[in-house]
Amino acid sequence: MNSNFHIWTLTPTDVYKTLTTTPQGISEAEANLRLKQSGYNELPEPQTRPLILRFTDQLTHFMALLLWVAGILAFISQTPELGWAIWAVIWINAIFSFWQEYQAEKALSALKKILPSQAKVFRDGKLSVIAARELVSGDVMQLEEGDKISADARIIESQSLYVDVSVLTGESLPVPRISEPVTAANIHASEASNLVFAGSTVAAGRGLAVVYATGTHTEFGQVAHLTAHVKREASTLEVQISRVVHIITIIALSMGVVIFLLTKLLVGMQLKESFIFAIGIIVAFVPEGLLPTVSLALAIGVKRMATQNALVRRLSAVETLSAVTVICTDKTGTLTKNEMTVRQLWIPNTNINVTGVGYEPKGEVEVITEELRTTEAQRTQRNEVRLMLAGAALCSNARLNHPPNSNQWQVLGDPTEGALLVAAIKAGLKLEELQQQAPRVREIPFDSHRRMMTVLLYQSCIDRDSIFGLTNRRDAEDAEAGRNLAQSHEGVGLLDSDDHENSQYLIFTKGSTLDVLQHSRYLWQPGEKLELTETQREEVVAANDQLASQGYRVLGVATRQGGAELNQLDNNLLEQDLTFLGLVGMIDPPRPEVADAIALCHRAGIQVTMITGDYGLTAAAIAQRIGLANGKPRIITGEQLGHLSDTQLRQILNKHKTGLVFARVMPEQKLRLVEAYKTLGHVVAVTGDGVNDAPALRAANIGIAMGISGTDVAREAADIVLIDDNFATIVSAIEQGRAVYQNIRKFMTYILASNMAEFLPFLAMVFLKIPPALVILQILAIDLGTDMLPALALGAEKPEAGSMELPPRKKNQPLLDLPLLLRAYCFLGLLEGLAGMAGFFFVWWTNGYNLPQLQALSPSILSHSADATIMAIYYQATTMTLAVIVACQDGNVFACRSERFSILRLGFFTNRFIWWGIAVEWFLILSIIYYPSLQKVFSTAALKPSYLLMLLLCPPFILMADELRKRMLGSVNHQN
């Protein structure tokens, strides 16, 4: 912004004139023209670490450094072909890992675009929701609590508006924002109390503001350091994988040293040969394909969650989901549809039905139907209902829209307020006329502590009949009755047309019944205003509880009238001495899929706790309807929670595993509940949609924000955003998180099993004094060539049937635990190694050599001095070992598809990627065996057809052995 252009010094009228706009905003055509001139309201992408440096990271991590050292040692030992091969492995692995990580990052970026930042602006006089990047100078923005401000703007109207500007100024507390001009011209824009800036958020209140700067011209855009690269913290999964790599590396180095000493001391090899075989052992134990496979598994998990309406903002959340033990969930919009419909009204001594469903204003307030229009008492009752609904509608900020070419009505704003507008229309009220006849002077916005909203209206020019909607009724009798009623209401003066001087202002308050009732001194009954007695208070509470126990969300509505002195009162005094009008009961039906999702959570060992700001009986009715509680739920109100010590709270949380409902809870209390659960050792997922939910979302292990009803602040604080605001989506995401964690364990088992099979030939060489049954380049062919694609296919496995029937994994359970190591090294790997050695001996045996004869030939083979015939047999024998291990891995990949279930239950063809992996694997291995150029590189020889037929026995051998193991373990577990 031009420093000479001090917009904060201008009056609202001058602001409109200077920016060539109006209170109704600019036209769509003008907006498009300005967009072409100024460009989109967006900043350049933040500077990221250059791709070349991110690629070099793949060449310098711990496992890569180990292989670099192994390659250098190979050169030192004068085996350059081995050194080049090991270094080639590093490059291949780096390229693949970098590509997978890059693809995963691109996928996350693409997902963020699904929920673009939006802004509410007036275009062509109508409130519209547009993409924030389309904001232009002169746009009139509507600001509400929780909104992220996307451009620099001048406040024109302000209602208790507080803005969080910490991103620009570091100010820790929200600061008030006003609409009046700031006379000081020699201040910085950030010091002007009537300006808001891009990047800040609305902490409380509401207002209107005119955009004066967008994109790089904003204050945010001019602060260069804000776009600097922020170092990313390592996720828990990355820490676990790093730990796995370190453990396996220690095993590899230890085995390498052992083999070096044994070959030198027991076998009597030359130093050079012992060195080479030690390098071979190290290479055999290093799982080169582990890191790219982990990246792919995470990327697949993120994409699958996106198809199920869960957008992952942080990759670490994918793994954490598998350990979730408690879900703290909101009620409205998450467990329910968030489609509010007013179905019941209550005025003293009378219950009234409202027909119709959803936001389409079709239906009747039944007291207004023709058959009830016969007596003066009924007409009085009808007008009382209209008064209450008029007050509720005027005390709302939502708007009803009926988009062209659409059958659906839409609500811009709070769905609860949208339902109130629809009910008012059903009662025959004209909302635009109401707002024109009773313009809003002042507003006290709703907050979670007061649980009320109040508006002050100027009503000196109001048409006393039309506030009840009488003018749009054909019956003149009604109009006459309304005037008669006006004369009888002198006690309150709501319709008193004679005393304009002393009754210019009208207050309407809506909110929690108990809170509105607490601020009410009077009760409006037909024809008179009565001092509220304790008996009448109890009647109101009883009516409220009856509606709430049926699952209705109930709001109380009250009013007050007075002169200009009302506008001078502070907020606390303004909401005193109210006259209670009645109750509005609206239903928000549970989502049909939620009951099954909660039942699935219970079977999966996941506790579900409802935390809501709603009334306890309403929450309890919904809890019972969706199966959150088997019997009567335990309800704890925010007030009761405030009196509990931390120890008492933990005792309650420990005792009640199901059916726990916290009602009338304030946001800071939600944070306390999250911390209490975490103290008990739980992994907590918490949902939130409001600006005050951000601390709880950040404190939880998994913060889940709402994509539809959630504020920008909540979405920024969350790990996952639900596009559909649906509780069932959370359960699906947890299932996917469990699948990702299990898939990582599956391909780790698969990879480590072949590592043991590669190690066994060297062990046999030491103790049987025979030549090694594998050469080092053949080990590399298994690890990086033939094993890679089947391992990636395991990373794409879908969630196992029954995965949500198991309890959550323990928070500190390592990926590489003892059962996995035992299965991979001591069972599957051992069997593969023995099968490989059997293939090695079989080739020698069919050529007429037994073990003693092979032992006699060993020195000449190791020194490469044996004759050509012997070396040809040796190459064929090592090739057979290589082929047997690869064939066994084909059985292993099916065995590793589940740690618990038989392949017969899973099916052989339910993961087509495995078959593609096997096909590519055998293309590579046959090329290595039969292609002359590759034979020289990998020291292989063509196998006889009879040998190839023997390979067909290897996959079923491994698979059947693991099937037997699963069956035995299943029997033991069943007995236990």
Tab-separated table of C-alpha atoms in Angstrom, residues 3 27 193 250 263 270 281 289 317 347 366 390 636 698 707 712 813 940 949 957 963:
chain	number	residue	atom	x	y	z
A	3	SER	CA	2.539	5.052	2.397
A	27	SER	CA	-20.484	-5.947	-9.364
A	193	SER	CA	-7.000	-0.158	15.091
A	250	ILE	CA	24.207	-52.842	13.876
A	263	THR	CA	36.718	-66.736	7.396
A	270	GLN	CA	43.344	-64.552	2.514
A	281	ILE	CA	27.394	-59.894	4.662
A	289	GLY	CA	14.338	-51.199	-0.525
A	317	ALA	CA	-0.916	-38.536	11.347
A	347	ILE	CA	-44.936	-20.341	24.512
A	366	GLU	CA	-49.648	-25.187	12.878
A	390	ALA	CA	-39.411	-12.519	14.354
A	636	ILE	CA	-21.163	-34.405	33.098
A	698	ARG	CA	-3.028	-28.969	18.678
A	707	GLY	CA	-14.141	-29.088	6.266
A	712	ASP	CA	-10.055	-21.558	8.973
A	813	GLN	CA	5.103	-50.576	20.226
A	940	THR	CA	25.333	-66.798	-13.351
A	949	LEU	CA	10.683	-77.294	-12.774
A	957	PHE	CA	6.785	-74.893	0.352
A	963	GLU	CA	-0.010	-71.480	6.811
